[in-house]
PDB file of C-alpha atoms in Angstrom:
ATOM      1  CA  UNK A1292     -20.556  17.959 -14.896  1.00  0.00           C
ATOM      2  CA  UNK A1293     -16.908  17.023 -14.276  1.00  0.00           C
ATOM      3  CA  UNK A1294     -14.434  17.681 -17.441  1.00  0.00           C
ATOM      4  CA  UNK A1295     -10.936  16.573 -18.087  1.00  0.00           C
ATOM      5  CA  UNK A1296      -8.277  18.996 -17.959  1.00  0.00           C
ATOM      6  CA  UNK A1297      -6.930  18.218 -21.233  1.00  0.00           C
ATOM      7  CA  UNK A1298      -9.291  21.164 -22.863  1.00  0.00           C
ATOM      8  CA  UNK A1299      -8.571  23.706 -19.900  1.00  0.00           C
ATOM      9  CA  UNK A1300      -4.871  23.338 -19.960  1.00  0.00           C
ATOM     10  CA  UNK A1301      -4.735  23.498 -24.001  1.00  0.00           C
ATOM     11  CA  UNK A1302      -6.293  26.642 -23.706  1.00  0.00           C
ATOM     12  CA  UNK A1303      -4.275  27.847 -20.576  1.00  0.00           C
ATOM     13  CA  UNK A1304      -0.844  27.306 -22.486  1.00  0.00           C
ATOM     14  CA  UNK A1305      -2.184  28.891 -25.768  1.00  0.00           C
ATOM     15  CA  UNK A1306      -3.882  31.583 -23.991  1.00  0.00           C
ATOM     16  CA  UNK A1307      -0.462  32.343 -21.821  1.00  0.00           C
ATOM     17  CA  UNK A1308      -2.280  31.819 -18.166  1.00  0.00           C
ATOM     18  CA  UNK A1309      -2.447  29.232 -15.913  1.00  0.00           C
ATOM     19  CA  UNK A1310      -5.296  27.514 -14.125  1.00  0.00           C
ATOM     20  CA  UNK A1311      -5.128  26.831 -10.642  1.00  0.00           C
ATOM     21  CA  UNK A1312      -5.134  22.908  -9.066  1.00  0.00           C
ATOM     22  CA  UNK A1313      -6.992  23.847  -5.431  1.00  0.00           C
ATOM     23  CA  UNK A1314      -6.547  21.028  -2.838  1.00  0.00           C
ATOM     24  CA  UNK A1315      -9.915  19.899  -0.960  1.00  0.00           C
ATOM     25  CA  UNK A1316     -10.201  18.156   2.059  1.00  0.00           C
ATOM     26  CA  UNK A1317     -13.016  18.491   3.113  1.00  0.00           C
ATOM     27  CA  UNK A1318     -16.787  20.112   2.504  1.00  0.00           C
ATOM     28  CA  UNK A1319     -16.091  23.667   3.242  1.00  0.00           C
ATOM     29  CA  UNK A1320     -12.751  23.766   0.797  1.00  0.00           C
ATOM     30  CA  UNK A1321     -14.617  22.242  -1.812  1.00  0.00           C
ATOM     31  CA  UNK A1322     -17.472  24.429  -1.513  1.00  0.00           C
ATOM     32  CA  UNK A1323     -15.434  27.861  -1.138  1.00  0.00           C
ATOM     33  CA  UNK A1324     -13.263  26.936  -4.094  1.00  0.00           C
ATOM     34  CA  UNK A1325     -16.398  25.590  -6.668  1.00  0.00           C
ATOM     35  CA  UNK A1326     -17.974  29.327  -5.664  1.00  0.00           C
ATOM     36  CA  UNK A1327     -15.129  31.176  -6.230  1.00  0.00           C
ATOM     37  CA  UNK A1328     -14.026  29.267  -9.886  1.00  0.00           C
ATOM     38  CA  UNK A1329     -18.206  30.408 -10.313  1.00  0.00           C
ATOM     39  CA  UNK A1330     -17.712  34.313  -9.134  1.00  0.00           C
ATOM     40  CA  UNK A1331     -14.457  34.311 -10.849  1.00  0.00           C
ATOM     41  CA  UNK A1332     -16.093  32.775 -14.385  1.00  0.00           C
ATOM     42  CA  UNK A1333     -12.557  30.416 -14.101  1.00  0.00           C
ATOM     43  CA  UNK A1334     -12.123  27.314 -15.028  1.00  0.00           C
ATOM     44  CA  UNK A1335     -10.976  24.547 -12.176  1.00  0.00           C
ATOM     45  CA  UNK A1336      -8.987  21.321 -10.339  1.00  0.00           C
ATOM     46  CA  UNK A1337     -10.229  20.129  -7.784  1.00  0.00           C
ATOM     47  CA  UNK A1338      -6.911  18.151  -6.533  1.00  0.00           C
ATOM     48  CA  UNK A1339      -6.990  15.271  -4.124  1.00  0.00           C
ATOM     49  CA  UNK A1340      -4.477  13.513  -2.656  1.00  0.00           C
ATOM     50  CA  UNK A1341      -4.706   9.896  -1.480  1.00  0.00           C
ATOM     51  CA  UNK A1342      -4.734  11.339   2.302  1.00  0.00           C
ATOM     52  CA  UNK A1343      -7.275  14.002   1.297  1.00  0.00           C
ATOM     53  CA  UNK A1344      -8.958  11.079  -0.593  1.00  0.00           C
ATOM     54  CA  UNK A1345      -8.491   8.394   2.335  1.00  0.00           C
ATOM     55  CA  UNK A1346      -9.828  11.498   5.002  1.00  0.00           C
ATOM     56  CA  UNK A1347     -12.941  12.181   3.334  1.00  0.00           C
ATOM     57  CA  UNK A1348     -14.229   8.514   3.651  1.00  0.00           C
ATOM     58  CA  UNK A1349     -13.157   7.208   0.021  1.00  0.00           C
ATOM     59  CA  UNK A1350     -12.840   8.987  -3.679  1.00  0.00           C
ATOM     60  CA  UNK A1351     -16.260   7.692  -4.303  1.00  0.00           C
ATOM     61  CA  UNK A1352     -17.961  10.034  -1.439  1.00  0.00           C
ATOM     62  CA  UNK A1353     -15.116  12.474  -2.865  1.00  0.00           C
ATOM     63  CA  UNK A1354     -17.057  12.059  -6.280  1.00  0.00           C
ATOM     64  CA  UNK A1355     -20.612  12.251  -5.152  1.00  0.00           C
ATOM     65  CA  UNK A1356     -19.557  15.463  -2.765  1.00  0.00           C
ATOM     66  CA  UNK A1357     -18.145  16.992  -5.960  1.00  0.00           C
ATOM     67  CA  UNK A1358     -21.196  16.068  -8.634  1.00  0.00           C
ATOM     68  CA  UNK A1359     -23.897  17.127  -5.834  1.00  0.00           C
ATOM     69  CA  UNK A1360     -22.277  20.203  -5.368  1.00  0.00           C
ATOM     70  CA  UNK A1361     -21.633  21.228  -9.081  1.00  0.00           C
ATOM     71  CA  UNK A1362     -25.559  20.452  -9.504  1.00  0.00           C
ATOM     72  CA  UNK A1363     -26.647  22.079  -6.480  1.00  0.00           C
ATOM     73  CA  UNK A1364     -24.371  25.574  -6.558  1.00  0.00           C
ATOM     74  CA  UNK A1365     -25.484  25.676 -10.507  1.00  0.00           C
ATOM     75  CA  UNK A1366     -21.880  25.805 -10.754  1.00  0.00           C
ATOM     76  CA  UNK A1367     -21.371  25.873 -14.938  1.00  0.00           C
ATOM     77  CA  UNK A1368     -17.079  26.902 -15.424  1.00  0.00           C
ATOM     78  CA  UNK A1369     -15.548  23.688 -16.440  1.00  0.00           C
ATOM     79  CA  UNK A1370     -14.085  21.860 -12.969  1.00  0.00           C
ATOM     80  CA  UNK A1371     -11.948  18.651 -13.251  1.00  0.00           C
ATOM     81  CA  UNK A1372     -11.265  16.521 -10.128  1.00  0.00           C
ATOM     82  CA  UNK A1373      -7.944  15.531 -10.152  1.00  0.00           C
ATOM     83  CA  UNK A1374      -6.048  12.669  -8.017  1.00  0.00           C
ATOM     84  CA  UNK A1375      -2.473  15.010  -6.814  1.00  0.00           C
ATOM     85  CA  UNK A1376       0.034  12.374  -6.370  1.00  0.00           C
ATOM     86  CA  UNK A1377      -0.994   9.156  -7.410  1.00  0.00           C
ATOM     87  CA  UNK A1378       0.404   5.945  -6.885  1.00  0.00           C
ATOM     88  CA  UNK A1379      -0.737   3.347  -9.607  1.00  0.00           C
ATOM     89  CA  UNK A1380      -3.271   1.556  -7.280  1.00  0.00           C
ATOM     90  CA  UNK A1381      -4.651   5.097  -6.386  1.00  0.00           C
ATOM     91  CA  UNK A1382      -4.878   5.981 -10.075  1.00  0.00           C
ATOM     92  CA  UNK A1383      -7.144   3.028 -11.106  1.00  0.00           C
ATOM     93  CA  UNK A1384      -9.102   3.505  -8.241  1.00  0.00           C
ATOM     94  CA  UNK A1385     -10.138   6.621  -9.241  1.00  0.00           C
ATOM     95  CA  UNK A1386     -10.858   5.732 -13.010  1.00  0.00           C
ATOM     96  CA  UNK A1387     -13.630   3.592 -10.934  1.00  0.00           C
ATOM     97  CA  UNK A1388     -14.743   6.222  -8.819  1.00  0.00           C
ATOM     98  CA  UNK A1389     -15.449   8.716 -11.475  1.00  0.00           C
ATOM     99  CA  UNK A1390     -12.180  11.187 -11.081  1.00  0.00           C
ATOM    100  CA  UNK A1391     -12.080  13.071 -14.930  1.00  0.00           C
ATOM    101  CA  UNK A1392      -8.346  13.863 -14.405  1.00  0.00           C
ATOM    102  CA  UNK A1393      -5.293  11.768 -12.761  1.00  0.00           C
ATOM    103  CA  UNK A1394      -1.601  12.377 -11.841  1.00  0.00           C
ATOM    104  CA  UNK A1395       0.322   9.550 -11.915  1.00  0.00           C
ATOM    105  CA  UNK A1396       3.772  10.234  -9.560  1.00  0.00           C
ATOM    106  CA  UNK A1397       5.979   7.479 -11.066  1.00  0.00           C
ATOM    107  CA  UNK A1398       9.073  10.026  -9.960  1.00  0.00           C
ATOM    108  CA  UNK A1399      10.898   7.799  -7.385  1.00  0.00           C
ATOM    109  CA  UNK A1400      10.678   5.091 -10.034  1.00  0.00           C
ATOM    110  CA  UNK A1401      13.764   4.400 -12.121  1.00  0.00           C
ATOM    111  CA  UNK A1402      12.854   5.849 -15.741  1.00  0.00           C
ATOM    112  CA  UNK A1403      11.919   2.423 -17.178  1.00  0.00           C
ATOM    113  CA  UNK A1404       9.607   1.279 -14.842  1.00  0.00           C
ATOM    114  CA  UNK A1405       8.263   5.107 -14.834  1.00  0.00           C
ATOM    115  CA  UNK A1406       7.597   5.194 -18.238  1.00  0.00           C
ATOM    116  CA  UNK A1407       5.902   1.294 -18.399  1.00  0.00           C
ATOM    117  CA  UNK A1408       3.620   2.302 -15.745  1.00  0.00           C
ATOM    118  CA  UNK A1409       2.704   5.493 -17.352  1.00  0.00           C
ATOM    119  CA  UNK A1410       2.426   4.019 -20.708  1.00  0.00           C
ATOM    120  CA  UNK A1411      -0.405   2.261 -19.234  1.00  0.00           C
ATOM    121  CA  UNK A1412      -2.395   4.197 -17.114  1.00  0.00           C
ATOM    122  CA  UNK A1413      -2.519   6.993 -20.038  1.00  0.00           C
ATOM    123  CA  UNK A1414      -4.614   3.702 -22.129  1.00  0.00           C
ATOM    124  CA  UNK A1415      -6.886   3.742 -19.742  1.00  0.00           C
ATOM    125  CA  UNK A1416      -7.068   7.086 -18.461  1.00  0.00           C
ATOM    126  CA  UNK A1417      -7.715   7.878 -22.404  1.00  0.00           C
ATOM    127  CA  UNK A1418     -10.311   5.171 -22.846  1.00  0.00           C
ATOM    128  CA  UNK A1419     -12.501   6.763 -20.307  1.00  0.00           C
ATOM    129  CA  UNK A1420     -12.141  10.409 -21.204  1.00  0.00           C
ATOM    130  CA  UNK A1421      -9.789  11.098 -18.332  1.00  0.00           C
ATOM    131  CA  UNK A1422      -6.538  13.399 -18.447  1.00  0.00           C
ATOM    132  CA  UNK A1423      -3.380  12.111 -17.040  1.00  0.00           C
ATOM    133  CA  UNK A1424      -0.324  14.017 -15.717  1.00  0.00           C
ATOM    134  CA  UNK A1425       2.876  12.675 -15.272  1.00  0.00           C
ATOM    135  CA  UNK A1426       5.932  13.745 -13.124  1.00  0.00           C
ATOM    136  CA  UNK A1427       9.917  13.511 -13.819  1.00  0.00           C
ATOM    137  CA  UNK A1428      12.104  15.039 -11.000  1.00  0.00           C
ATOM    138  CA  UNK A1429      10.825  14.569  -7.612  1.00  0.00           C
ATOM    139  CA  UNK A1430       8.718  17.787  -6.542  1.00  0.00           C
ATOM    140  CA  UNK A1431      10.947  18.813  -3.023  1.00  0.00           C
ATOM    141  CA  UNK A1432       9.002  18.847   0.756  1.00  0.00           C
ATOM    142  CA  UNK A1433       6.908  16.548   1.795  1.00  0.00           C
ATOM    143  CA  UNK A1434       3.135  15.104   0.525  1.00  0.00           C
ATOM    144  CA  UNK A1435       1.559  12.856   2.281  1.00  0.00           C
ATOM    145  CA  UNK A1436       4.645  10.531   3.197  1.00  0.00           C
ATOM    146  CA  UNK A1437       6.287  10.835  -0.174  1.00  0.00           C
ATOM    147  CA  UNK A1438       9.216  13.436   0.345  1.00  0.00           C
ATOM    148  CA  UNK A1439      11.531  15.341  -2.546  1.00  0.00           C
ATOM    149  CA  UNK A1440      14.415  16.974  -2.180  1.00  0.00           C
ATOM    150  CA  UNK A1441      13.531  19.722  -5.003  1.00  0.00           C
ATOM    151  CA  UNK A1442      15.464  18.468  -8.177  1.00  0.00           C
ATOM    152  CA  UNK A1443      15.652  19.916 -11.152  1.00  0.00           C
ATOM    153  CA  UNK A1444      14.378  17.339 -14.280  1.00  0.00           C
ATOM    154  CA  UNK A1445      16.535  16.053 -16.955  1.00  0.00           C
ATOM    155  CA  UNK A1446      14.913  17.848 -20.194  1.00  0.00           C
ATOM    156  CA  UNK A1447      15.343  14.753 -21.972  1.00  0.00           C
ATOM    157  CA  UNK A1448      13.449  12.372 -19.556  1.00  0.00           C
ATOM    158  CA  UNK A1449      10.585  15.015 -19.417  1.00  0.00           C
ATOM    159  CA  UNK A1450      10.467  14.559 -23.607  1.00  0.00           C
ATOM    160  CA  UNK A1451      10.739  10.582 -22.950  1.00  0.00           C
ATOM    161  CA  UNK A1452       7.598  10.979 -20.869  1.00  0.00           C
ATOM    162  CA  UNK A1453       5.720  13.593 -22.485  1.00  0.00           C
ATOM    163  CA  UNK A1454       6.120  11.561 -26.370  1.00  0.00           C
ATOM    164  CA  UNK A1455       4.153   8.636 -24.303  1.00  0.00           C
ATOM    165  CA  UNK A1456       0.954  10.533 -24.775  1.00  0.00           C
ATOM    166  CA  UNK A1457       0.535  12.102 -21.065  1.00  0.00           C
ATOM    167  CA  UNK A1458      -1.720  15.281 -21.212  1.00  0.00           C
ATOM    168  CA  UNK A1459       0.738  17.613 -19.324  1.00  0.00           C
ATOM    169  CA  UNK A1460       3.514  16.858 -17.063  1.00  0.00           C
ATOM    170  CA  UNK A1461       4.763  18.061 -13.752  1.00  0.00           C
ATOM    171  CA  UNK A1462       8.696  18.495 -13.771  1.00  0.00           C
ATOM    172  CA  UNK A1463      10.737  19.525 -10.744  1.00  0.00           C
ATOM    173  CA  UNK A1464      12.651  22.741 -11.339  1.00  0.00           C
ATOM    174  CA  UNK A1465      13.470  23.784  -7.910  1.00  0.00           C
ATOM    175  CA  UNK A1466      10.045  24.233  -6.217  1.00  0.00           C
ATOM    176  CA  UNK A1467       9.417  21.817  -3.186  1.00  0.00           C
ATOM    177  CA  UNK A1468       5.742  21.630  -1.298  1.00  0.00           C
ATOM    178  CA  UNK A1469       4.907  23.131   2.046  1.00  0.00           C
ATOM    179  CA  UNK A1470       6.297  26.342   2.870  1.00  0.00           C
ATOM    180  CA  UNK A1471      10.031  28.020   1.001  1.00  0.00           C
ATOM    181  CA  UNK A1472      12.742  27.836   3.640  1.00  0.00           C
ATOM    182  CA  UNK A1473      14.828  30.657   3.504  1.00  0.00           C
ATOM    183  CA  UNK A1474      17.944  29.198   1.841  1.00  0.00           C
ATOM    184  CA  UNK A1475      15.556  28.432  -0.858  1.00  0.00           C
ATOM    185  CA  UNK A1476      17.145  29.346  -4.560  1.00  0.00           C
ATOM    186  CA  UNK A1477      14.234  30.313  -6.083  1.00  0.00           C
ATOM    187  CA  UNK A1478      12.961  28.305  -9.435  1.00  0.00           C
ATOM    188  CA  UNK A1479      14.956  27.206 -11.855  1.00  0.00           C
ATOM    189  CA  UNK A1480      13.816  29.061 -15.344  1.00  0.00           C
ATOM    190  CA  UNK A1481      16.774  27.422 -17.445  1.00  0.00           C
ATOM    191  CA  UNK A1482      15.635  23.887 -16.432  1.00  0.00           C
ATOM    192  CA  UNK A1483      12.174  25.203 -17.271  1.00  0.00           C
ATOM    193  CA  UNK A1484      13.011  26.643 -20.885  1.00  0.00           C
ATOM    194  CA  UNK A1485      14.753  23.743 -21.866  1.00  0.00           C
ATOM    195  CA  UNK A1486      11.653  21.405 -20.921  1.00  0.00           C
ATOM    196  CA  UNK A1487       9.461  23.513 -23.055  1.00  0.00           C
ATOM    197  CA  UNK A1488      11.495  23.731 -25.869  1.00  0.00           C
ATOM    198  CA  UNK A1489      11.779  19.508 -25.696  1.00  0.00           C
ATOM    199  CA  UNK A1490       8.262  19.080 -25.025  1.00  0.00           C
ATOM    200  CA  UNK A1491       6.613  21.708 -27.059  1.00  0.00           C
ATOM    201  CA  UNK A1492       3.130  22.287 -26.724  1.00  0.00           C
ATOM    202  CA  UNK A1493       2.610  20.029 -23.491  1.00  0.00           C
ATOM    203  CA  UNK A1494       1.497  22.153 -20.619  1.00  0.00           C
ATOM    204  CA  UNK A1495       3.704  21.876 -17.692  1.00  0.00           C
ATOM    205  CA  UNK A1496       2.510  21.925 -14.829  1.00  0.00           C
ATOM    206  CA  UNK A1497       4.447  23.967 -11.460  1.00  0.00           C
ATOM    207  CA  UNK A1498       3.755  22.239  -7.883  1.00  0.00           C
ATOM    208  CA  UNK A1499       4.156  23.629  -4.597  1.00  0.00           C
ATOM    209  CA  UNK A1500       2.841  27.031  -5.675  1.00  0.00           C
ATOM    210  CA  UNK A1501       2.462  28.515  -2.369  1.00  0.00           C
ATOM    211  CA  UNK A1502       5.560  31.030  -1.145  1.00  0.00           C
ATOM    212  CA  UNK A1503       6.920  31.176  -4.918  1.00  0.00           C
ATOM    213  CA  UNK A1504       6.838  35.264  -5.480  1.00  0.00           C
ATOM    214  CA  UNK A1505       3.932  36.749  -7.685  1.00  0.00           C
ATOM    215  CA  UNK A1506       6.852  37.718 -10.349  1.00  0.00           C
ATOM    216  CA  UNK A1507       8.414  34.501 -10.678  1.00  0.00           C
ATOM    217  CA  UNK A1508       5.031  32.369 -11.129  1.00  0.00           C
ATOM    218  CA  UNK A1509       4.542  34.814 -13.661  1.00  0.00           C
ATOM    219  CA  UNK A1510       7.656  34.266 -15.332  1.00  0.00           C
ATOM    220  CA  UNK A1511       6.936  30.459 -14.685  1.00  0.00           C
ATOM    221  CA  UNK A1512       3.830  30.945 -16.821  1.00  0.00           C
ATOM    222  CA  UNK A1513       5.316  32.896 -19.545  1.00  0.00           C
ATOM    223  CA  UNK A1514       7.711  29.636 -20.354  1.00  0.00           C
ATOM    224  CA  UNK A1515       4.535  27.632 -20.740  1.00  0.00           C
ATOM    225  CA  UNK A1516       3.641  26.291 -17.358  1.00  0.00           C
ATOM    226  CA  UNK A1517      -0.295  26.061 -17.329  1.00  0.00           C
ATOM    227  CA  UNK A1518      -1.653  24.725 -14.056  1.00  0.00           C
ATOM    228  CA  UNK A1519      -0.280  25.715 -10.665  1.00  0.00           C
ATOM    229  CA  UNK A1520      -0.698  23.703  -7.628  1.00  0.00           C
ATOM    230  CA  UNK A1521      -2.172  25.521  -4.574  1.00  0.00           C
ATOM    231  CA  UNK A1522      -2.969  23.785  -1.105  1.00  0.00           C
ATOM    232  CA  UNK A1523      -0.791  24.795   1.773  1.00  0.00           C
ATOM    233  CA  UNK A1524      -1.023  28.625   1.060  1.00  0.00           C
ATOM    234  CA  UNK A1525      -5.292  27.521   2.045  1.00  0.00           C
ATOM    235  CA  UNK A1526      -4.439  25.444   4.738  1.00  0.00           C
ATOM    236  CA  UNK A1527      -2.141  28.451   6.512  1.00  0.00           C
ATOM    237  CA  UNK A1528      -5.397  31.359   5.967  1.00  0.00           C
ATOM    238  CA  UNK A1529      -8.261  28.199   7.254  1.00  0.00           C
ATOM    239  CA  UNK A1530      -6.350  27.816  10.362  1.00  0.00           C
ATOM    240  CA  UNK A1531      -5.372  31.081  11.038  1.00  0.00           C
ATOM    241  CA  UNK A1532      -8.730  32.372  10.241  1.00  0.00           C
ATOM    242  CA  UNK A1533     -10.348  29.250  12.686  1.00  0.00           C
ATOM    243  CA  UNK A1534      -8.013  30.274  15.376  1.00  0.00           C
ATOM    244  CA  UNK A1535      -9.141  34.472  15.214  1.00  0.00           C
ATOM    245  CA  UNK A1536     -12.645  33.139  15.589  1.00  0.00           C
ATOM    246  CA  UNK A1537     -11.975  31.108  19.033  1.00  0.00           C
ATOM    247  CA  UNK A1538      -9.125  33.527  20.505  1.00  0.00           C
ATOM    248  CA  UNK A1539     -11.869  36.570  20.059  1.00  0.00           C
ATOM    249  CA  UNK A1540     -14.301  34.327  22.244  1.00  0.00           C
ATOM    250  CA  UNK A1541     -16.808  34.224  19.024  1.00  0.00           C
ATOM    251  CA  UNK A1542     -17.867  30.302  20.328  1.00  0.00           C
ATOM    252  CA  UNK A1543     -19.007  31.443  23.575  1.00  0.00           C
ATOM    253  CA  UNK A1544     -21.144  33.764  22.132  1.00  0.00           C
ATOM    254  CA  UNK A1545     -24.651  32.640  21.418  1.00  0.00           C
ATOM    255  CA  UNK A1546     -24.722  29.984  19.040  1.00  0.00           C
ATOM    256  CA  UNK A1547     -20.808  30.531  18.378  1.00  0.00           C
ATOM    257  CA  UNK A1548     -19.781  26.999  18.983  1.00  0.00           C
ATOM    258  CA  UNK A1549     -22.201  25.760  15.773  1.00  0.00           C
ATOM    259  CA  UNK A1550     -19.696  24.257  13.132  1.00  0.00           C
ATOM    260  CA  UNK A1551     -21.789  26.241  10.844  1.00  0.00           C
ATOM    261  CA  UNK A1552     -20.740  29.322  12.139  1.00  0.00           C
ATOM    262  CA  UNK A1553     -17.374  28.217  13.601  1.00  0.00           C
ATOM    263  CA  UNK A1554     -15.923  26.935   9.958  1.00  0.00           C
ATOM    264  CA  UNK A1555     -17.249  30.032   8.304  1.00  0.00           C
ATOM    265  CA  UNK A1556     -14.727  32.732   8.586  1.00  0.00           C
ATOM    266  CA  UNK A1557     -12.149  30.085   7.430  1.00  0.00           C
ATOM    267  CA  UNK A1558     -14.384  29.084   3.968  1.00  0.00           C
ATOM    268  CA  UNK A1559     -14.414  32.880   3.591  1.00  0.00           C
ATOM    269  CA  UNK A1560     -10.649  32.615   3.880  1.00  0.00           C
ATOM    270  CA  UNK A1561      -9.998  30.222   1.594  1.00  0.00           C
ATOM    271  CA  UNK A1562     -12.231  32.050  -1.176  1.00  0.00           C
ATOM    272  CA  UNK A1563     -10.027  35.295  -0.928  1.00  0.00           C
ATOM    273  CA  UNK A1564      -7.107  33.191  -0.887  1.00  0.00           C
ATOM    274  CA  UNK A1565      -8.581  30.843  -4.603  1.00  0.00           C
ATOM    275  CA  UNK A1566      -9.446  34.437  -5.920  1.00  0.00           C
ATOM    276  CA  UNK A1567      -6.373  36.268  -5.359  1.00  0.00           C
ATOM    277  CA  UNK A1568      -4.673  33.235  -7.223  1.00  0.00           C
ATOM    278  CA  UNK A1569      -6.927  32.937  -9.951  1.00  0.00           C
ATOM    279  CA  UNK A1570      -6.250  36.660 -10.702  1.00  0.00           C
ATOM    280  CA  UNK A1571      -2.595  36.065 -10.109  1.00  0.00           C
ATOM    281  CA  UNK A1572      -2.438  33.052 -12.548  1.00  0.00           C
ATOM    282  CA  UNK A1573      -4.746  34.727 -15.063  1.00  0.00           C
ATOM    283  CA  UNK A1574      -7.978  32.278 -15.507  1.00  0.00           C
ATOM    284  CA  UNK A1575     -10.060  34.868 -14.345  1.00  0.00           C
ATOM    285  CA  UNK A1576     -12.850  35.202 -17.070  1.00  0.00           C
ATOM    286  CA  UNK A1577     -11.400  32.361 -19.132  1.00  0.00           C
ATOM    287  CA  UNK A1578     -14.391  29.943 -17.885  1.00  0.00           C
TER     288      UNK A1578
END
């Protein structure tokens, strides 16, 4: 059974860990990361972006993938399913299909209409159980179409947002999505302490986790960030895992070319990949 990640994320913050937000986009990444979250006795987020979402023929197959599964695998950690990135239309959309947990990216709104919009969509992501997260500061890189340059937040727009009732918030301190270039400056922790000590006991929430080093995530966590967005860093082991496979001939060879067998070594990637993170951020055993 889906859960919100209001419960998850409490505990996360409290409990000085983070849990990880794993992109899916298709049946093998949601698979590899429901049976890792299982083996690892973590809790969950499944994100999905409105591409992701759009790809996989519609957040209600995305929904009935994700229930079926849960049932199926006898998967019992707590698992949330999570729209990453959501406009407003996306965000209702998935209150209808059955999402337990939505992100609301009213960033490259001017604060007012940000915080009308958001003021709303926590109503009724609250009357029907849901979590909501919220972002100030546009997250850098690109995701899907909507590019940041990698701004820090203003501490007192996060506290604007975060007094509106939003579950935990997303707040750009440096980080970007996609992979770090290597003029990158690294995170920026005093941007980061002054949002928790506005916003208190909201969990923040750190995107484009993949290429940020192992010490400064860490440090990221220690300043109360308690969910940490993974996708690229599973995209980059998939393909390279895929391409091994077909460069060492393995479709020729008998049955080889069988999707089955051809998608396997990369599901087995991405489930090294999930566990190494969930060890990294700390959820391990916190199911």
């Amino acid at each position: 059974m889906l859960v919100s990640a209001t419960e998850m994320l409490q505990k996360a913050k409290a409990g000085h860990y983070a849990v990880g937000q794993f992109n899916i986009n298709n049946l093998e990444w949601t698979k590899s990361i429901l049976l890792t979250a299982q083996e690892c006795n973590s809790p969950v987020i499944l994100g999905v972006s409105e591409g992701a979402g759009k790809y996989m023929a519609g957040y209600k197959t995305v929904v009935g993938m994700v229930n079926g599964m849960i049932e199926e695998l006898n998967i019992t950690v707590p698992v949330a399913l999570h729209l990453d990135h959501g406009s407003y239309d996306g965000c209702l959309k998935c209150v209808e299909a059955g999402f337990s947990s939505i992100m609301f990216d009213g960033s490259h709104y001017p604060i007012e209409e940000n915080v009308a919009k958001t003021t709303e969509l926590v109503k009724i992501a609250h009357d029907h159980g849901m979590s909501l997260e919220a972002e100030v500061g546009a997250i850098g890189g690109e995701e899907d179409g909507v590019i940041g340059k990698g701004e820090c937040a203003d501490p007192d727009e996060c506290k604007r947002i975060a007094d509106l009732g939003i579950d935990f918030l997303a707040a750009g301190i440096g980080n970007i999505h996609g992979v770090y270039p290597d003029n990158w400056e690294g995170l920026s922790f005093e941007t980061l302490d002054a949002i928790q000590q506005k916003t208190g006991d909201m969990p923040l929430v750190l995107h484009g986790g993949t290429g940020i080093p192992d010490d400064m995530i860490k440090k990221a966590i220690s300043l109360g960030v308690a969910k940490i967005n993974v996708n690229t860093e599973c995209q980059i082991v998939f393909a390279e895992a895929t391409r091994e496979y077909i460069e060492a001939g393995k479709d020729k060879q008998g049955k080889g070319f069988d999707p089955r067998k051809l998608l396997k070594p990369g599901a087995e990637a991405i489930m090294a990949k999930v566990k190494e993170k969930m060890e990294l951020f700390g959820s391990v055993g916190k199911a």
